[in-house]
XYZ file of C-alpha atoms in Angstrom:
491
model
C 173.565 88.802 259.157
C 172.676 85.822 261.288
C 169.543 83.799 260.718
C 168.339 84.986 264.047
C 168.499 88.614 263.005
C 167.117 87.758 259.561
C 163.772 86.724 260.992
C 163.076 89.659 263.176
C 160.647 92.057 261.527
C 161.690 95.683 261.005
C 160.600 98.156 263.414
C 157.027 100.105 262.759
C 156.587 103.563 262.702
C 153.856 106.133 262.846
C 154.033 109.944 261.754
C 155.288 111.963 264.650
C 156.118 109.053 266.535
C 159.134 107.219 267.546
C 159.271 103.939 265.873
C 158.452 101.248 268.114
C 159.577 97.529 268.323
C 157.228 94.428 268.232
C 159.479 91.929 266.948
C 158.274 88.042 267.031
C 160.106 85.601 269.062
C 162.965 84.259 266.932
C 163.836 80.605 267.657
C 160.213 79.266 267.413
C 158.576 77.173 264.792
C 155.292 78.455 263.104
C 153.450 75.543 264.891
C 154.649 76.633 268.238
C 153.942 80.114 267.497
C 150.195 79.109 266.814
C 149.978 77.283 269.997
C 151.172 80.464 271.926
C 152.518 77.870 274.548
C 155.920 78.883 274.409
C 154.890 82.586 274.585
C 153.117 81.863 277.932
C 156.005 79.964 279.328
C 158.408 82.670 278.535
C 156.446 85.395 279.595
C 155.788 83.363 283.319
C 159.694 83.022 283.293
C 160.219 86.367 282.699
C 157.636 87.563 285.348
C 159.214 85.443 288.023
C 162.692 86.760 287.276
C 161.536 90.237 287.348
C 159.901 89.746 290.600
C 163.475 88.943 291.760
C 164.169 92.813 291.816
C 161.792 93.044 294.659
C 162.574 89.703 296.435
C 165.971 90.547 297.007
C 165.609 93.750 298.708
C 162.664 92.589 300.807
C 164.642 89.814 302.168
C 167.663 91.750 302.595
C 165.966 94.113 304.712
C 164.871 91.349 307.087
C 168.479 90.002 307.256
C 170.563 93.047 307.355
C 169.882 94.042 310.962
C 171.190 90.567 312.111
C 173.985 90.337 309.597
C 175.418 93.894 310.775
C 175.316 92.700 314.495
C 177.053 89.343 313.758
C 179.852 90.934 311.423
C 180.266 93.861 313.575
C 179.469 96.939 311.368
C 179.045 99.998 312.937
C 175.925 102.234 311.893
C 177.458 104.261 309.194
C 179.120 101.244 307.553
C 175.746 99.306 307.972
C 173.789 102.212 306.234
C 176.161 102.603 303.446
C 176.168 98.684 302.544
C 172.557 98.306 302.902
C 172.224 100.685 300.248
C 175.324 99.967 298.182
C 173.170 97.509 295.904
C 170.666 100.116 294.753
C 173.526 102.826 294.020
C 175.320 100.013 292.124
C 172.185 99.130 290.142
C 171.404 102.747 288.967
C 174.927 102.992 287.938
C 174.923 99.661 285.711
C 171.324 99.974 284.315
C 171.904 101.590 281.005
C 175.232 100.053 280.255
C 173.946 96.319 280.919
C 170.817 97.311 278.617
C 173.041 98.192 275.968
C 175.207 95.065 276.218
C 172.172 92.855 275.929
C 170.654 94.540 272.810
C 173.962 93.907 271.355
C 175.104 90.473 272.364
C 171.719 88.893 273.114
C 169.083 89.497 275.650
C 168.423 85.762 276.567
C 172.115 85.508 277.371
C 172.266 88.568 279.352
C 169.032 87.582 281.307
C 170.447 84.324 282.326
C 173.573 85.598 283.164
C 172.201 88.355 285.208
C 169.957 85.765 287.234
C 172.791 83.311 287.816
C 174.897 86.333 288.924
C 172.432 87.382 291.325
C 172.511 84.000 292.574
C 176.264 84.071 293.206
C 175.919 87.447 294.654
C 173.649 86.090 297.334
C 175.931 83.165 298.094
C 178.860 85.590 298.403
C 176.743 87.776 301.034
C 175.646 84.399 302.757
C 179.177 83.150 303.375
C 180.752 86.573 304.354
C 182.747 86.482 307.221
C 183.646 90.433 307.072
C 181.750 93.706 306.422
C 183.969 94.025 303.414
C 182.781 90.555 301.797
C 179.320 91.161 302.464
C 179.576 94.702 300.939
C 181.143 93.254 297.817
C 178.266 90.802 297.539
C 175.780 93.405 297.798
C 177.493 95.373 295.297
C 177.672 92.328 292.758
C 173.963 92.067 293.498
C 173.459 95.648 292.197
C 175.197 94.938 288.669
C 173.330 91.404 288.430
C 169.909 92.916 289.333
C 170.220 95.811 286.809
C 171.265 92.938 284.109
C 168.504 90.668 284.699
C 165.579 93.329 285.319
C 166.742 95.405 282.329
C 166.402 92.291 280.083
C 163.085 91.216 281.416
C 161.442 94.577 280.272
C 163.227 94.363 276.842
C 161.891 90.916 276.448
C 158.216 91.582 276.779
C 157.761 93.801 273.553
C 159.592 90.906 271.562
C 156.708 88.587 273.201
C 153.563 90.399 272.446
C 152.432 92.856 269.857
C 152.056 96.623 270.928
C 148.322 96.375 271.660
C 148.732 93.601 274.036
C 151.527 95.025 276.239
C 149.278 96.257 278.896
C 147.870 92.648 279.411
C 151.425 91.251 279.102
C 152.614 93.802 281.769
C 149.726 92.811 283.921
C 150.741 89.292 283.948
C 154.502 90.303 284.557
C 153.786 92.442 287.519
C 151.057 90.456 289.096
C 153.335 87.115 288.958
C 156.160 89.540 290.534
C 154.308 90.656 293.194
C 152.638 87.092 294.086
C 156.493 85.928 294.374
C 157.333 89.210 296.497
C 154.462 88.228 298.700
C 155.110 84.524 299.110
C 158.884 85.261 299.672
C 158.365 87.975 302.371
C 155.910 85.790 304.375
C 158.322 82.939 304.489
C 161.314 84.715 305.109
C 160.803 85.724 308.928
C 160.241 81.808 309.617
C 163.277 80.799 307.549
C 165.659 83.241 309.293
C 164.319 82.694 312.676
C 164.930 78.848 312.195
C 168.234 79.073 310.326
C 169.737 82.317 310.867
C 170.349 85.365 308.615
C 172.619 83.514 306.033
C 169.686 81.146 305.331
C 167.758 84.147 303.972
C 170.438 84.956 301.314
C 170.805 81.444 300.399
C 167.172 80.816 299.678
C 167.289 83.897 297.329
C 170.409 82.254 295.692
C 168.373 78.949 295.068
C 165.502 80.842 293.687
C 167.910 82.456 290.851
C 169.478 79.142 289.979
C 165.873 77.755 289.466
C 164.691 80.554 287.516
C 168.126 80.832 285.433
C 167.801 77.171 284.513
C 164.122 77.880 283.532
C 165.334 80.690 281.347
C 167.669 78.571 279.501
C 164.871 76.013 278.863
C 161.959 78.543 277.955
C 163.340 81.839 276.557
C 164.008 82.577 272.879
C 167.344 84.220 272.177
C 166.939 87.764 270.911
C 168.680 90.546 270.238
C 168.772 93.871 268.052
C 168.869 93.485 264.266
C 171.125 96.849 264.119
C 174.369 96.702 266.190
C 175.038 100.323 267.462
C 178.460 101.307 268.582
C 178.739 101.176 272.220
C 178.435 104.766 273.645
C 180.975 104.700 276.424
C 180.992 108.436 277.259
C 177.189 108.302 277.615
C 176.972 105.171 279.601
C 179.585 106.847 281.744
C 177.715 110.092 282.305
C 174.387 108.412 282.762
C 175.923 106.115 285.539
C 178.020 108.943 287.535
C 174.637 111.397 287.219
C 172.523 108.349 288.374
C 174.884 107.386 291.273
C 175.141 111.164 292.578
C 171.292 111.348 292.460
C 170.518 108.235 294.509
C 173.271 108.571 296.642
C 172.309 112.145 297.567
C 168.506 111.432 298.094
C 169.473 108.296 300.310
C 171.700 110.577 302.482
C 168.864 113.247 302.667
C 166.961 110.831 304.751
C 169.385 110.960 307.774
C 171.530 114.074 307.137
C 168.662 116.415 306.026
C 167.991 118.107 302.784
C 170.176 121.405 303.967
C 173.426 119.166 304.192
C 176.385 120.184 301.967
C 176.850 116.539 300.865
C 173.367 116.038 299.929
C 173.249 119.656 298.249
C 176.563 118.951 296.495
C 175.528 115.636 295.426
C 172.406 117.064 293.787
C 174.173 119.588 292.198
C 176.863 117.133 290.605
C 173.933 115.031 289.605
C 171.798 117.922 287.870
C 175.180 119.049 285.892
C 176.248 115.540 284.890
C 172.745 114.377 283.525
C 172.375 117.498 281.660
C 175.893 116.914 279.995
C 174.598 113.404 279.341
C 171.522 114.601 277.645
C 173.709 117.058 275.599
C 176.055 114.354 274.483
C 172.997 111.934 273.544
C 171.496 114.782 271.391
C 175.097 115.235 269.423
C 176.204 111.716 269.264
C 175.591 109.681 266.311
C 175.150 106.544 267.805
C 173.625 107.690 271.199
C 172.937 105.149 274.069
C 169.774 106.461 274.934
C 167.188 108.098 272.569
C 166.567 111.309 274.626
C 164.233 112.499 271.959
C 161.544 110.095 273.580
C 160.962 112.538 276.032
C 159.365 114.796 273.458
C 156.765 112.578 273.278
C 153.852 113.655 276.107
C 152.982 110.005 276.866
C 156.620 109.062 277.538
C 157.260 112.011 279.924
C 153.891 111.445 281.643
C 154.796 107.778 281.913
C 158.211 108.680 283.633
C 156.554 111.218 285.735
C 154.039 108.754 287.036
C 156.622 106.095 287.672
C 158.626 108.504 290.038
C 155.038 109.575 291.737
C 153.989 106.070 292.380
C 157.044 105.044 293.796
C 156.984 108.131 295.926
C 153.580 107.169 297.418
C 154.782 103.691 297.782
C 158.042 104.434 299.761
C 156.216 107.112 301.818
C 153.746 105.063 303.298
C 156.048 101.885 303.494
C 158.361 104.128 305.734
C 155.938 105.892 307.731
C 153.630 103.488 309.188
C 156.365 101.085 310.898
C 157.946 104.469 312.068
C 154.611 105.075 313.829
C 153.477 101.575 314.836
C 156.533 99.929 315.933
C 157.789 102.354 318.698
C 154.083 102.618 319.668
C 154.208 98.790 320.456
C 152.300 97.445 317.850
C 153.774 93.848 317.605
C 156.131 93.303 314.649
C 154.075 90.506 313.348
C 151.153 92.873 312.895
C 153.054 95.718 311.239
C 154.158 93.084 308.738
C 150.738 91.459 307.963
C 149.755 95.193 307.455
C 152.526 96.094 305.097
C 151.887 92.836 303.285
C 148.681 94.082 302.176
C 150.150 96.762 299.864
C 151.560 93.712 297.799
C 148.083 92.029 298.043
C 146.864 95.335 296.617
C 149.714 95.095 293.689
C 148.634 91.600 292.961
C 144.879 92.986 292.468
C 146.125 96.105 290.443
C 147.831 94.341 288.086
C 145.290 92.338 286.169
C 142.916 95.015 286.945
C 144.917 97.480 284.877
C 145.412 95.070 281.956
C 141.672 94.338 282.028
C 140.595 97.957 282.053
C 142.976 98.839 279.008
C 142.226 95.609 276.934
C 138.585 95.115 277.570
C 137.279 98.766 278.320
C 139.779 100.557 276.163
C 140.758 103.162 278.948
C 143.227 105.463 277.915
C 146.692 106.091 279.403
C 145.520 109.376 280.473
C 142.882 108.038 282.478
C 144.804 105.320 283.865
C 147.759 107.644 285.205
C 145.325 110.367 286.590
C 143.174 108.154 288.121
C 146.020 106.221 289.693
C 147.335 109.386 291.064
C 144.194 110.131 292.356
C 144.189 106.687 294.333
C 147.559 107.643 295.554
C 146.339 110.575 296.924
C 143.214 108.838 298.617
C 145.287 106.176 300.182
C 147.784 108.797 301.670
C 144.850 111.178 302.638
C 143.021 108.648 304.563
C 145.645 108.262 307.160
C 144.611 111.881 308.410
C 141.605 110.108 310.005
C 143.857 107.981 312.287
C 143.888 108.815 316.071
C 145.442 105.698 317.727
C 148.586 103.949 316.099
C 146.969 100.490 317.523
C 144.195 100.900 315.112
C 144.970 98.872 312.082
C 142.016 99.339 309.636
C 143.077 102.573 308.139
C 146.803 101.560 307.673
C 145.727 98.625 306.107
C 143.207 100.281 303.631
C 145.863 102.879 302.767
C 148.512 100.349 302.008
C 146.249 98.349 299.750
C 144.926 101.381 298.151
C 148.376 102.537 297.073
C 149.563 99.142 296.179
C 146.508 98.718 294.092
C 147.418 102.169 292.441
C 151.099 101.379 291.992
C 150.065 98.570 289.765
C 147.173 100.344 288.047
C 149.541 102.837 286.681
C 152.838 100.697 286.196
C 151.057 98.590 283.638
C 150.419 101.400 281.397
C 153.763 103.182 282.299
C 155.773 100.120 281.210
C 153.805 99.645 277.965
C 154.285 103.221 277.212
C 157.871 103.249 277.863
C 158.896 99.946 276.238
C 156.223 100.316 273.359
C 158.200 103.794 272.535
C 161.513 102.012 272.338
C 163.286 101.693 268.948
C 163.686 98.066 267.850
C 167.574 98.017 268.584
C 167.363 99.885 272.034
C 164.840 97.934 274.046
C 167.445 97.019 276.863
C 168.723 100.828 276.734
C 165.133 102.374 276.974
C 164.241 99.757 279.577
C 166.843 101.334 281.920
C 164.456 104.379 282.322
C 161.828 102.414 284.233
C 164.021 101.326 287.069
C 165.879 104.755 287.141
C 162.632 106.743 287.768
C 161.665 104.084 289.995
C 164.622 104.453 292.188
C 164.418 108.091 291.929
C 160.936 108.245 293.081
C 161.310 105.530 295.937
C 164.108 107.581 297.482
C 162.230 110.682 297.253
C 159.434 108.946 299.397
C 161.548 107.716 302.032
C 163.627 111.205 301.985
C 160.606 113.336 302.053
C 158.106 111.569 304.361
C 159.943 112.142 307.630
C 160.846 115.847 307.164
C 157.022 116.295 305.929
C 155.606 114.682 308.967
C 158.254 116.481 311.500
C 156.686 119.860 310.823
C 153.354 118.426 312.725
C 155.408 117.028 315.507
C 155.504 118.544 318.952
C 158.310 116.433 320.311
C 160.890 113.702 318.687
C 158.407 110.677 318.648
C 156.045 110.482 315.637
C 152.483 110.687 316.622
C 149.534 109.596 315.034
C 148.536 113.335 314.122
C 151.884 113.995 312.671
C 151.724 110.831 310.749
C 148.382 111.690 309.229
C 149.084 115.264 308.473
C 152.278 114.565 306.933
C 150.850 112.111 304.379
C 147.738 114.193 303.805
C 150.032 116.918 302.844
C 151.619 114.809 300.593
C 148.313 113.809 299.129
C 147.798 117.301 298.087
C 150.551 117.135 296.112
C 149.504 114.151 294.281
C 146.119 115.871 293.309
C 148.046 118.456 291.874
C 150.351 116.055 289.875
C 147.307 114.443 288.774
C 145.984 117.533 287.257
C 149.298 117.945 285.361
C 149.447 114.647 283.651
C 145.765 115.149 282.628
C 146.945 118.373 280.884
C 150.062 116.862 279.569
C 148.083 114.143 277.996
C 145.342 116.033 276.467
C 144.550 114.669 272.945
C 146.064 117.025 270.224
C 142.953 116.521 267.953
C 139.792 114.915 268.276
C 141.044 111.581 266.904
C 144.026 111.414 269.079
C 144.222 109.179 271.776
C 146.591 109.684 275.006
């Protein structure tokens, strides 16, 4: 066993709980650990690298329309290429998480971040739609690698009781990076063209990759498990079918044979994955974690807050832009969601660390906040009124981070010590599922209240208010699911 492996303490376990991992950073001296400076530097580095998962799609959405026109993409090709990175990310997440656990999480983190930069350069210099699509596919693999390792690293930097505070810093810094990059992207693209947007992403990836080499300690699982190739394959096929089907539902409709067939395939393959993992001696993912109410509730919350996020992000521009609201004003209003996230991340950490709010309280109140932000839109009567959309986007953004902190702490705090990367794959997986649902369901629900082809303020408000009612019911379900089993238990 290497010296790196020998210094990592064993996983802790408690009766009735899956062992959780809180290993200490391995390559720091005792004096460095006492100073905490290396921990803070590593945490800031991880937070900004994690923010790249939001920066890239935000900048990609700005650059994609101009790139599609210049490269001569037809609408079907443009739609597929726009989503190819997300599909590949879903397929890659579990496999790259396991590889990071086995061969070194810093190594995988640096490789993923630099690979993101290479993918951005390929996309920026593409002369054909095929090369452009290859760049985006490579970006999906790279993003999966870097983000999975970010999540896996945090429990090795902080003890379990400090994870809410750590994730508050992680998501707050990441949201700040997204806001800054989004605010500057329009100006950069206006001055230098769409290719400059991807080159800016590449430059940021290189800087953060070098920083990871400088500030991150090496870290890996103490027990090297066999690579579960069948499990990884089944998870990849099931998640690809799920993400692709939900994405196509937004354009083809939920009743289309391609959508229904894809959802059916996804359900069967993911069921086969679960059965295989339960019987496998060295499973890729510990599916028994779903027997823990807190873990299941955290995954459910992740689906729901991403749903609320995507639904409001999709519906407000669809109402405002055709009504003649200036694009700059729409962008400014949408940016308030990320401002809400910046505020919500530290607030959640303070609420749990200083005031001791339980996960049950955090999830339930967060879902009710999502419901409030969505329901508020029913009062909108004029698409040019900005106050209600601004308030709704801020509230939902705040609620996303209010829940995302405890969600991440529960998921990663439940991970066995040798499967941090694998368990970290759950978070983006449920996030992609929820985000896809939000985009795919918001339009059809609003369509129920439409009198014609155009989205009106009334249909917009009633559609979102209908979803708000579902979030109230979901909050009640989570409240019941996390009911303490005894007077001494805490959710």
